[in-house]
Amino acid sequence: MIMKLNINDRAALAIKNNTKRVEIRANKENGKHNYSTLKENDVIEFTSNNLGKFYAKVKEVTHYTSLEELFTMEGTRYTTSSTNDKKEAIKNVCKLDGYEEAINKNGVYAIHIQYLYSQNTVWDELYEMAKSIRKPRNISGMISGGQVGAAILTKNHNIYTGVCIDTASTLGMCGERNAIANMITNGENEISKLVCVDSKGKVGSPCGACREYLMQLDKNSKNIEILKDDKTKEIIKLEELLPDWWGYDRV
């Protein structure tokens, strides 16, 4: 499930910077959202003025009868972006329109979240992830790995990464296919964006085998966006790399 919520700029930046990991929400009378329906691995689509749309994964949802109970159990370090003082934090939440009345009647939810990415900076974030996982090393006398990194964004807003593995007898795999294996292991198969970073830290294009592998994943794979240039943010769709693909009637 994806829940769409508005959020103020300060809290949005705190979530992106990982200094706010718990979102406090209350069910208002006739409110638009019922936070009791959120569960682990659901996604929240936040909208703020500074970040625009960004996404966070729900890790845990805990219901408390009062803000006093919530801040006693959760603390203030990762629950508020404005103060570390519990009494001040309670006052700030109660200032929000309708929150004090709603909490007194229905309690309050501590929604533990993990920042995923921002729609405005997704290509930069994918590039940095693909670049950061490259750690070239010799694994044995016949296997090396880590020269190339890849990051893929799925339709469900999750990001998976992988590095290349090079072996004797061509038994290895590219970073893209390693990331895909990670994705499939986690139950997904539809990719929306892909970034590959080569051994020199530059954006690269999937090889022929990876293009074929990507195309066979899903009927919508032709629409996968692939970063061509991390500076200009030029992209290309997979169908442009595999024109007149042979298997459209089989996926």
Short mmCIF file of C-alpha atoms in Angstrom, two decimals:
data_model
loop_
_atom_site.label_atom_id
_atom_site.label_comp_id
_atom_site.label_asym_id
_atom_site.label_seq_id
_atom_site.Cartn_x
_atom_site.Cartn_y
_atom_site.Cartn_z
CA MET A 1 0.00 0.00 0.00
CA ILE A 2 1.10 3.57 -0.71
CA MET A 3 -0.19 6.34 1.56
CA LYS A 4 0.16 9.94 0.37
CA LEU A 5 0.89 12.54 3.04
CA ASN A 6 1.89 16.21 3.14
CA ILE A 7 4.76 17.22 5.41
CA ASN A 8 6.49 20.47 6.38
CA ASP A 9 9.89 21.35 4.94
CA ARG A 10 11.87 21.01 8.17
CA ALA A 11 10.56 17.52 8.85
CA ALA A 12 11.10 16.53 5.20
CA LEU A 13 14.78 17.48 5.33
CA ALA A 14 15.19 15.72 8.67
CA ILE A 15 13.78 12.51 7.18
CA LYS A 16 16.12 12.74 4.18
CA ASN A 17 19.09 13.42 6.47
CA ASN A 18 18.13 10.44 8.66
CA THR A 19 17.75 12.60 11.76
CA LYS A 20 14.00 11.93 11.86
CA ARG A 21 13.03 8.27 11.67
CA VAL A 22 9.63 8.34 13.35
CA GLU A 23 6.64 10.23 11.97
CA ILE A 24 3.94 11.17 14.50
CA ARG A 25 0.37 11.02 13.20
CA ALA A 26 -3.12 10.98 14.72
CA ASN A 27 -6.46 9.86 13.31
CA LYS A 28 -8.66 12.97 13.15
CA GLU A 29 -12.44 12.81 13.15
CA ASN A 30 -13.52 12.47 9.50
CA GLY A 31 -9.83 12.55 8.56
CA LYS A 32 -8.49 11.51 5.20
CA HIS A 33 -6.17 8.81 6.53
CA ASN A 34 -6.42 5.91 8.95
CA TYR A 35 -2.90 5.28 10.20
CA SER A 36 -3.87 2.00 11.83
CA THR A 37 -3.97 0.49 8.32
CA LEU A 38 -0.24 1.04 7.77
CA LYS A 39 1.93 -2.04 8.09
CA GLU A 40 5.55 -3.06 7.65
CA ASN A 41 6.95 -2.50 4.12
CA ASP A 42 4.14 -0.17 3.08
CA VAL A 43 5.36 3.01 1.37
CA ILE A 44 4.56 6.61 2.27
CA GLU A 45 4.69 9.19 -0.49
CA PHE A 46 5.46 12.47 1.25
CA THR A 47 5.03 15.85 -0.46
CA SER A 48 6.86 18.95 0.78
CA ASN A 49 7.72 22.32 -0.74
CA ASN A 50 11.49 21.83 -0.68
CA LEU A 51 11.85 18.17 -1.67
CA GLY A 52 8.68 17.78 -3.69
CA LYS A 53 7.64 14.13 -3.62
CA PHE A 54 9.82 11.68 -1.73
CA TYR A 55 9.32 8.15 -0.52
CA ALA A 56 9.83 6.31 2.76
CA LYS A 57 9.27 2.69 3.74
CA VAL A 58 7.27 1.81 6.85
CA LYS A 59 9.35 -0.29 9.23
CA GLU A 60 7.00 -0.44 12.21
CA VAL A 61 3.81 1.23 13.50
CA THR A 62 3.14 1.58 17.22
CA HIS A 63 -0.03 3.02 18.78
CA TYR A 64 0.14 5.01 22.03
CA THR A 65 -2.64 6.40 24.17
CA SER A 66 -0.92 9.78 24.63
CA LEU A 67 2.01 11.91 23.49
CA GLU A 68 3.49 11.55 26.97
CA GLU A 69 3.57 7.78 26.50
CA LEU A 70 4.90 8.07 22.96
CA PHE A 71 7.83 10.33 23.83
CA THR A 72 8.60 8.34 26.98
CA MET A 73 8.90 5.14 24.93
CA GLU A 74 10.32 6.56 21.68
CA GLY A 75 12.38 9.47 23.00
CA THR A 76 12.82 12.69 21.03
CA ARG A 77 16.07 12.11 19.13
CA TYR A 78 14.45 10.63 16.01
CA THR A 79 10.80 11.60 16.54
CA THR A 80 10.92 15.38 16.22
CA SER A 81 12.84 17.72 13.96
CA SER A 82 12.41 20.82 16.15
CA THR A 83 13.42 20.04 19.75
CA ASN A 84 14.94 17.41 22.03
CA ASP A 85 12.86 18.56 25.00
CA LYS A 86 9.92 16.21 25.65
CA LYS A 87 7.57 18.86 27.05
CA GLU A 88 8.32 21.21 24.17
CA ALA A 89 7.80 18.37 21.69
CA ILE A 90 4.37 17.64 23.16
CA LYS A 91 3.41 21.32 22.92
CA ASN A 92 4.55 21.49 19.29
CA VAL A 93 2.47 18.46 18.26
CA CYS A 94 -0.59 19.79 20.09
CA LYS A 95 -0.32 23.04 18.11
CA LEU A 96 -1.11 21.15 14.92
CA ASP A 97 -4.66 21.64 13.73
CA GLY A 98 -7.00 19.16 15.40
CA TYR A 99 -4.21 16.98 16.81
CA GLU A 100 -4.76 17.52 20.55
CA GLU A 101 -8.45 16.62 20.31
CA ALA A 102 -7.76 13.65 18.02
CA ILE A 103 -5.03 12.26 20.31
CA ASN A 104 -7.17 12.62 23.42
CA LYS A 105 -9.88 10.63 21.68
CA ASN A 106 -8.01 8.15 19.48
CA GLY A 107 -4.42 8.07 20.69
CA VAL A 108 -1.39 8.64 18.47
CA TYR A 109 0.80 6.59 16.10
CA ALA A 110 4.58 6.43 15.95
CA ILE A 111 5.37 5.42 12.37
CA HIS A 112 8.94 4.20 12.05
CA ILE A 113 10.18 4.97 8.53
CA GLN A 114 13.22 4.52 6.32
CA TYR A 115 13.95 7.16 3.69
CA LEU A 116 14.08 5.72 0.16
CA TYR A 117 14.57 8.52 -2.37
CA SER A 118 13.34 11.89 -3.59
CA GLN A 119 11.67 12.19 -6.98
CA ASN A 120 13.68 15.37 -7.67
CA THR A 121 17.08 13.81 -6.94
CA VAL A 122 16.52 10.14 -7.72
CA TRP A 123 19.16 9.94 -10.47
CA ASP A 124 21.81 11.47 -8.19
CA GLU A 125 20.86 9.10 -5.41
CA LEU A 126 20.94 6.01 -7.63
CA TYR A 127 24.29 7.11 -9.08
CA GLU A 128 25.81 7.57 -5.62
CA MET A 129 24.52 4.17 -4.49
CA ALA A 130 25.92 2.41 -7.56
CA LYS A 131 29.22 4.24 -7.19
CA SER A 132 29.61 3.66 -3.45
CA ILE A 133 29.24 -0.13 -3.57
CA ARG A 134 32.17 -0.55 -5.98
CA LYS A 135 34.98 -2.13 -3.97
CA PRO A 136 37.29 -3.94 -6.41
CA ARG A 137 38.96 -6.97 -4.90
CA ASN A 138 40.34 -10.38 -5.73
CA ILE A 139 38.14 -13.00 -4.14
CA SER A 140 40.28 -15.95 -5.15
CA GLY A 141 42.83 -16.82 -7.80
CA MET A 142 39.95 -17.24 -10.24
CA ILE A 143 37.33 -14.70 -9.11
CA SER A 144 37.39 -10.93 -8.75
CA GLY A 145 34.53 -8.54 -8.16
CA GLY A 146 33.33 -5.06 -7.30
CA GLN A 147 34.75 -3.13 -10.25
CA VAL A 148 31.29 -2.13 -11.52
CA GLY A 149 28.23 -1.20 -9.47
CA ALA A 150 24.56 -0.99 -10.41
CA ALA A 151 21.45 0.38 -8.71
CA ILE A 152 17.87 -0.28 -9.80
CA LEU A 153 14.65 1.39 -8.69
CA THR A 154 11.54 -0.77 -8.80
CA LYS A 155 7.92 0.07 -9.43
CA ASN A 156 7.31 -0.46 -5.71
CA HIS A 157 9.87 2.28 -4.88
CA ASN A 158 12.55 -0.07 -3.56
CA ILE A 159 16.21 0.22 -4.53
CA TYR A 160 18.47 -2.79 -5.05
CA THR A 161 22.19 -2.79 -5.79
CA GLY A 162 24.74 -5.23 -7.12
CA VAL A 163 28.37 -5.44 -8.21
CA CYS A 164 29.98 -7.34 -11.05
CA ILE A 165 31.58 -10.73 -10.40
CA ASP A 166 34.23 -11.86 -12.88
CA THR A 167 35.31 -15.50 -12.97
CA ALA A 168 37.21 -18.00 -15.03
CA SER A 169 35.12 -19.91 -17.58
CA THR A 170 32.69 -16.92 -17.90
CA LEU A 171 30.65 -17.99 -14.87
CA GLY A 172 30.36 -14.49 -13.40
CA MET A 173 27.73 -11.81 -13.76
CA CYS A 174 27.42 -8.08 -14.40
CA GLY A 175 26.43 -5.65 -11.68
CA GLU A 176 23.02 -5.15 -13.28
CA ARG A 177 22.21 -8.86 -13.14
CA ASN A 178 23.46 -9.06 -9.57
CA ALA A 179 21.09 -6.21 -8.61
CA ILE A 180 18.27 -7.97 -10.49
CA ALA A 181 18.97 -11.18 -8.56
CA ASN A 182 18.71 -9.18 -5.34
CA MET A 183 15.40 -7.73 -6.52
CA ILE A 184 13.95 -11.11 -7.50
CA THR A 185 15.05 -12.60 -4.18
CA ASN A 186 12.92 -9.91 -2.53
CA GLY A 187 9.87 -10.76 -4.63
CA GLU A 188 9.90 -8.03 -7.26
CA ASN A 189 10.44 -8.02 -11.02
CA GLU A 190 9.42 -4.63 -12.45
CA ILE A 191 12.16 -2.00 -12.78
CA SER A 192 11.54 1.68 -13.47
CA LYS A 193 15.10 3.14 -13.43
CA LEU A 194 18.66 1.82 -13.67
CA VAL A 195 22.13 3.27 -13.16
CA CYS A 196 25.39 1.47 -13.86
CA VAL A 197 28.77 2.90 -12.81
CA ASP A 198 31.96 1.51 -14.36
CA SER A 199 35.40 0.92 -12.88
CA LYS A 200 36.36 4.58 -13.50
CA GLY A 201 33.33 5.96 -11.72
CA LYS A 202 31.54 6.90 -14.93
CA VAL A 203 27.99 6.03 -15.95
CA GLY A 204 27.94 3.05 -18.29
CA SER A 205 25.40 1.34 -20.52
CA PRO A 206 24.23 -2.25 -19.94
CA CYS A 207 25.95 -4.84 -22.11
CA GLY A 208 23.97 -6.84 -24.65
CA ALA A 209 23.38 -9.74 -22.27
CA CYS A 210 22.07 -7.41 -19.55
CA ARG A 211 19.79 -5.62 -22.02
CA GLU A 212 18.27 -8.95 -23.00
CA TYR A 213 17.99 -10.01 -19.36
CA LEU A 214 16.26 -6.74 -18.45
CA MET A 215 13.83 -6.96 -21.35
CA GLN A 216 12.75 -10.49 -20.46
CA LEU A 217 11.82 -9.51 -16.89
CA ASP A 218 8.43 -7.93 -17.51
CA LYS A 219 6.07 -6.75 -20.26
CA ASN A 220 6.81 -3.14 -19.22
CA SER A 221 10.59 -3.53 -19.29
CA LYS A 222 10.82 -1.59 -22.55
CA ASN A 223 10.03 1.54 -20.51
CA ILE A 224 12.95 1.14 -18.09
CA GLU A 225 14.83 4.45 -17.95
CA ILE A 226 18.63 4.16 -18.00
CA LEU A 227 20.94 7.02 -17.05
CA LYS A 228 23.37 7.98 -19.83
CA ASP A 229 25.06 10.99 -18.22
CA ASP A 230 25.16 11.83 -14.51
CA LYS A 231 25.88 15.51 -15.23
CA THR A 232 23.17 16.28 -17.78
CA LYS A 233 20.78 13.59 -16.47
CA GLU A 234 20.25 12.41 -20.05
CA ILE A 235 18.35 9.12 -20.08
CA ILE A 236 17.46 6.48 -22.61
CA LYS A 237 14.73 3.85 -22.54
CA LEU A 238 15.57 0.18 -22.80
CA GLU A 239 13.47 -0.23 -25.96
CA GLU A 240 15.83 2.24 -27.68
CA LEU A 241 18.75 -0.07 -26.91
CA LEU A 242 16.87 -3.12 -28.20
CA PRO A 243 14.84 -1.98 -31.21
CA ASP A 244 12.51 -4.57 -32.76
CA TRP A 245 13.03 -6.92 -29.84
CA TRP A 246 12.06 -10.48 -30.68
CA GLY A 247 10.07 -11.45 -27.58
CA TYR A 248 7.30 -8.87 -27.12
CA ASP A 249 4.58 -11.47 -27.59
CA ARG A 250 6.04 -13.79 -24.94
CA VAL A 251 6.59 -11.72 -21.78
#
